[in-house]
Coordinates of C-alpha atoms in Angstrom, one line a residue:
X1 CA -29.3 -2.4 4.3
X2 CA -29.1 -3.4 8.0
X3 CA -29.4 -7.1 7.0
X4 CA -26.5 -6.5 4.5
X5 CA -24.3 -4.9 7.1
X6 CA -25.1 -7.7 9.6
X7 CA -24.1 -10.3 7.0
X8 CA -20.5 -9.4 7.6
X9 CA -20.8 -10.4 11.2
X10 CA -18.6 -7.4 12.4
X11 CA -18.8 -6.0 15.9
X12 CA -18.9 -2.2 16.3
X13 CA -15.2 -2.2 17.1
X14 CA -14.4 -4.1 13.9
X15 CA -16.5 -1.6 11.9
X16 CA -14.5 1.2 13.5
X17 CA -11.2 -0.5 12.6
X18 CA -12.1 -1.1 8.9
X19 CA -13.5 2.4 8.5
X20 CA -10.4 3.8 10.1
X21 CA -8.3 1.6 7.7
X22 CA -10.1 3.1 4.7
X23 CA -9.6 6.6 6.0
X24 CA -5.8 5.9 6.4
X25 CA -5.7 4.7 2.8
X26 CA -7.4 7.9 1.6
X27 CA -5.1 10.1 3.7
X28 CA -2.1 8.3 2.3
X29 CA -3.2 9.3 -1.2
X30 CA -3.5 13.0 -0.4
X31 CA -0.2 13.6 1.3
X32 CA 0.2 11.7 4.5
X33 CA 2.7 9.2 3.0
X34 CA 3.3 5.9 4.8
X35 CA 0.3 6.2 7.1
X36 CA -1.3 3.5 5.0
X37 CA 1.0 1.0 6.6
X38 CA -1.1 1.2 9.8
X39 CA -4.2 0.0 7.8
X40 CA -2.5 -3.3 6.8
X41 CA -2.5 -5.0 10.2
X42 CA -5.9 -3.4 11.0
X43 CA -7.5 -5.1 8.1
X44 CA -5.6 -8.4 8.7
X45 CA -6.8 -8.4 12.3
X46 CA -10.5 -8.2 11.1
X47 CA -10.4 -10.3 7.9
X48 CA -7.4 -12.6 8.3
X49 CA -4.1 -12.4 6.6
X50 CA -4.7 -13.5 3.0
X51 CA -8.3 -12.3 2.8
X52 CA -7.3 -8.8 3.9
X53 CA -5.0 -8.3 0.9
X54 CA -8.0 -8.9 -1.5
X55 CA -10.2 -6.6 0.5
X56 CA -7.6 -3.8 0.4
X57 CA -6.8 -3.9 -3.4
X58 CA -10.1 -2.4 -4.7
X59 CA -9.9 0.3 -2.1
X60 CA -6.4 1.2 -3.3
X61 CA -7.5 1.2 -6.9
X62 CA -10.5 3.5 -6.0
X63 CA -8.2 5.8 -4.0
X64 CA -5.7 5.9 -6.9
X65 CA -8.2 7.0 -9.6
X66 CA -8.2 10.7 -8.7
X67 CA -4.4 10.7 -8.3
X68 CA -3.6 9.1 -11.7
X69 CA -5.8 11.5 -13.6
X70 CA -4.7 14.5 -11.7
X71 CA -1.0 13.7 -12.2
X72 CA -0.8 12.4 -15.7
X73 CA 1.5 14.9 -17.4
X74 CA 4.8 14.3 -15.5
X75 CA 5.1 10.5 -15.7
X76 CA 8.7 9.3 -16.1
X77 CA 7.9 6.3 -18.2
X78 CA 11.5 5.0 -18.2
X79 CA 11.5 4.8 -14.4
X80 CA 8.0 3.2 -14.4
X81 CA 8.6 0.7 -17.1
X82 CA 12.0 -0.2 -15.7
X83 CA 10.3 -1.5 -12.5
X84 CA 7.0 -2.8 -13.7
X85 CA 8.1 -6.1 -15.3
X86 CA 10.1 -7.0 -12.2
X87 CA 7.2 -6.0 -10.0
X88 CA 5.0 -8.5 -11.9
X89 CA 7.6 -11.2 -11.3
X90 CA 7.6 -10.3 -7.5
X91 CA 3.8 -10.7 -7.5
X92 CA 4.0 -14.2 -9.1
X93 CA 6.6 -15.1 -6.5
X94 CA 4.3 -14.0 -3.7
X95 CA 1.5 -16.0 -5.3
X96 CA 3.6 -19.2 -5.3
X97 CA 4.6 -18.7 -1.7
X98 CA 1.2 -17.7 -0.5
X99 CA -0.4 -20.9 -1.9
X100 CA 1.6 -23.1 0.6
X101 CA 1.1 -21.2 3.9
X102 CA -1.8 -21.1 6.3
X103 CA -3.4 -17.8 7.5
X104 CA -1.3 -17.6 10.7
X105 CA 1.9 -17.8 8.7
X106 CA 0.5 -15.5 6.1
X107 CA 0.0 -12.8 8.8
X108 CA 3.6 -13.2 9.9
X109 CA 4.8 -12.8 6.3
X110 CA 2.8 -9.6 6.1
X111 CA 4.3 -8.4 9.3
X112 CA 7.8 -9.3 8.0
X113 CA 7.3 -7.3 4.8
X114 CA 6.0 -4.3 6.7
X115 CA 8.9 -4.6 9.2
X116 CA 11.5 -4.6 6.4
X117 CA 9.9 -1.3 5.2
X118 CA 10.1 0.1 8.7
X119 CA 13.8 -0.7 8.9
X120 CA 14.4 1.5 5.8
X121 CA 12.3 4.3 7.4
X122 CA 14.1 4.1 10.7
X123 CA 17.6 4.1 9.0
X124 CA 16.6 7.2 7.1
X125 CA 15.2 8.9 10.2
X126 CA 18.2 8.1 12.4
X127 CA 20.9 9.0 9.9
X128 CA 19.1 11.9 8.4
X129 CA 20.3 10.9 5.0
X130 CA 18.4 10.0 1.8
X131 CA 19.0 6.5 0.6
X132 CA 20.6 6.8 -2.8
X133 CA 20.2 4.1 -5.5
X134 CA 21.6 4.1 -9.0
X135 CA 19.2 3.4 -11.7
X136 CA 20.5 0.2 -13.4
X137 CA 18.7 -2.9 -14.6
X138 CA 19.9 -4.9 -11.6
X139 CA 18.6 -2.2 -9.1
X140 CA 15.3 -2.2 -11.0
X141 CA 15.3 -6.0 -10.6
X142 CA 15.9 -5.9 -6.8
X143 CA 13.5 -3.1 -6.1
X144 CA 10.9 -4.4 -8.5
X145 CA 10.9 -7.9 -7.1
X146 CA 10.9 -6.7 -3.5
X147 CA 8.1 -4.2 -4.3
X148 CA 6.0 -6.7 -6.2
X149 CA 6.4 -9.3 -3.4
X150 CA 5.5 -6.8 -0.7
X151 CA 2.5 -5.4 -2.5
X152 CA 1.0 -8.8 -3.2
X153 CA 1.7 -10.2 0.3
X154 CA 0.6 -7.2 2.2
X155 CA 0.0 -4.1 0.0
X156 CA 3.2 -2.8 1.8
X157 CA 5.4 -1.6 -1.1
X158 CA 4.6 2.1 -0.9
X159 CA 7.7 3.2 1.1
X160 CA 10.0 0.9 -0.8
X161 CA 9.0 2.4 -4.2
X162 CA 8.9 5.9 -2.7
X163 CA 12.5 5.6 -1.5
X164 CA 13.6 4.3 -4.9
X165 CA 11.9 7.1 -6.9
X166 CA 13.3 9.7 -4.6
X167 CA 16.8 8.2 -4.8
X168 CA 16.9 8.5 -8.6
X169 CA 16.2 12.2 -8.3
X170 CA 12.6 12.5 -9.6
X171 CA 11.3 16.0 -8.9
X172 CA 8.1 16.5 -6.9
X173 CA 5.7 16.3 -9.8
X174 CA 7.5 13.4 -11.5
X175 CA 7.6 11.5 -8.1
X176 CA 3.9 12.0 -7.4
X177 CA 2.8 11.2 -11.0
X178 CA 5.1 8.2 -11.6
X179 CA 4.4 6.7 -8.1
X180 CA 0.6 7.1 -8.6
X181 CA 0.6 5.4 -12.0
X182 CA 3.0 2.6 -10.9
X183 CA 0.7 1.6 -8.1
X184 CA -2.5 1.9 -10.1
X185 CA -1.1 -0.4 -12.8
X186 CA 0.3 -2.8 -10.2
X187 CA -2.9 -3.0 -8.3
X188 CA -4.9 -3.6 -11.4
X189 CA -2.5 -6.4 -12.4
X190 CA -3.1 -8.0 -9.0
X191 CA -6.9 -8.2 -9.4
X192 CA -6.9 -11.4 -11.6
X193 CA -4.7 -13.2 -9.1
X194 CA -7.0 -12.2 -6.2
X195 CA -10.0 -13.3 -8.2
X196 CA -8.9 -16.6 -9.7
X197 CA -5.9 -17.8 -7.7
X198 CA -6.3 -16.8 -4.1
X199 CA -10.1 -16.0 -4.5
X200 CA -9.9 -13.2 -2.0
X201 CA -12.0 -10.8 -4.1
X202 CA -15.7 -11.7 -4.2
X203 CA -19.0 -9.9 -4.9
X204 CA -19.4 -9.5 -1.1
X205 CA -15.9 -8.2 -0.5
X206 CA -16.3 -5.7 -3.4
X207 CA -19.6 -4.5 -2.0
X208 CA -17.8 -4.0 1.3
X209 CA -15.1 -1.9 -0.5
X210 CA -17.9 0.3 -2.0
X211 CA -19.2 0.8 1.5
X212 CA -15.7 2.1 2.5
X213 CA -15.8 4.9 -0.1
X214 CA -17.0 7.4 2.5
X215 CA -14.0 6.4 4.6
X216 CA -11.7 6.9 1.7
X217 CA -13.2 10.4 1.1
X218 CA -13.0 11.4 4.8
X219 CA -9.4 10.2 4.9
X220 CA -8.6 12.1 1.7
X221 CA -10.0 15.3 3.0
X222 CA -8.3 14.9 6.4
X223 CA -5.0 14.3 4.5
X224 CA -5.4 17.5 2.5
X225 CA -6.0 19.4 5.8
X226 CA -3.6 17.8 8.2
X227 CA -0.6 17.7 5.8
X228 CA -0.4 21.5 6.0
X229 CA -0.2 21.6 9.8
X230 CA 1.6 18.5 11.0
X231 CA 5.4 19.0 11.3
X232 CA 7.2 16.3 9.2
X233 CA 9.5 15.0 11.9
X234 CA 6.8 14.2 14.6
X235 CA 4.5 12.8 11.9
X236 CA 7.2 10.3 10.6
X237 CA 8.0 9.2 14.2
X238 CA 4.3 8.7 14.9
X239 CA 3.9 6.5 11.7
X240 CA 7.0 4.4 12.7
X241 CA 5.8 3.8 16.2
X242 CA 2.1 3.2 15.3
X243 CA 3.1 0.8 12.5
X244 CA 5.6 -1.1 14.8
X245 CA 2.9 -1.6 17.5
X246 CA 0.4 -2.8 14.8
X247 CA 3.0 -5.3 13.5
X248 CA 3.6 -6.7 17.0
X249 CA -0.2 -7.2 17.5
X250 CA -0.3 -9.0 14.1
X251 CA 2.5 -11.4 15.1
X252 CA 1.1 -12.3 18.5

């Protein structure tokens, strides 16, 4: 076991970063929405830009399993299926762009995708208004393409899709259920591209993801506990600031 852990060549600090990233992913799935954004630059700093996206996808799928089977009775299929084909097109667009950039540029693209999401969050925070979007095919196209691109480039589509589902007036159960199933299906759809095109998922990376299951569980439990006690306003401000700082480190 020690030899296997040593095969990754991580320092104690890097192990702490990746375990923390897994915990953030787990916490995101149990109520601390948007905190997963912080995990994106953490993993990119350890694995590199493109490789980090493949490492993160199996963790997201594992974390989503409980959610999709716990919330399967309130899915709004019209909202989900309206976005899904466009999200696939966004994924293909990201694949085409990703094939022609080096890892340094790839990290900056990830940072850019996360930064766009942060702008939406800051606008909502400053104005105090929900962003309203009408559900038409062309809005599905814009949101789906942007979401698909962001999720393939940096697994950063969560807030984009969340804002959209809230803006079309899904109630709480519909929002949780439809969002969980959308991302589970999208993440599953990304696996073949990571395996055969970018080759960012390997046996070793998948074994690493399995090692992170305790981190996912710890984060999930912390999410259940903390969401009851953290006031929403300070929490959102913390996520915005922490993510912004992480993005700056990713760029430089």
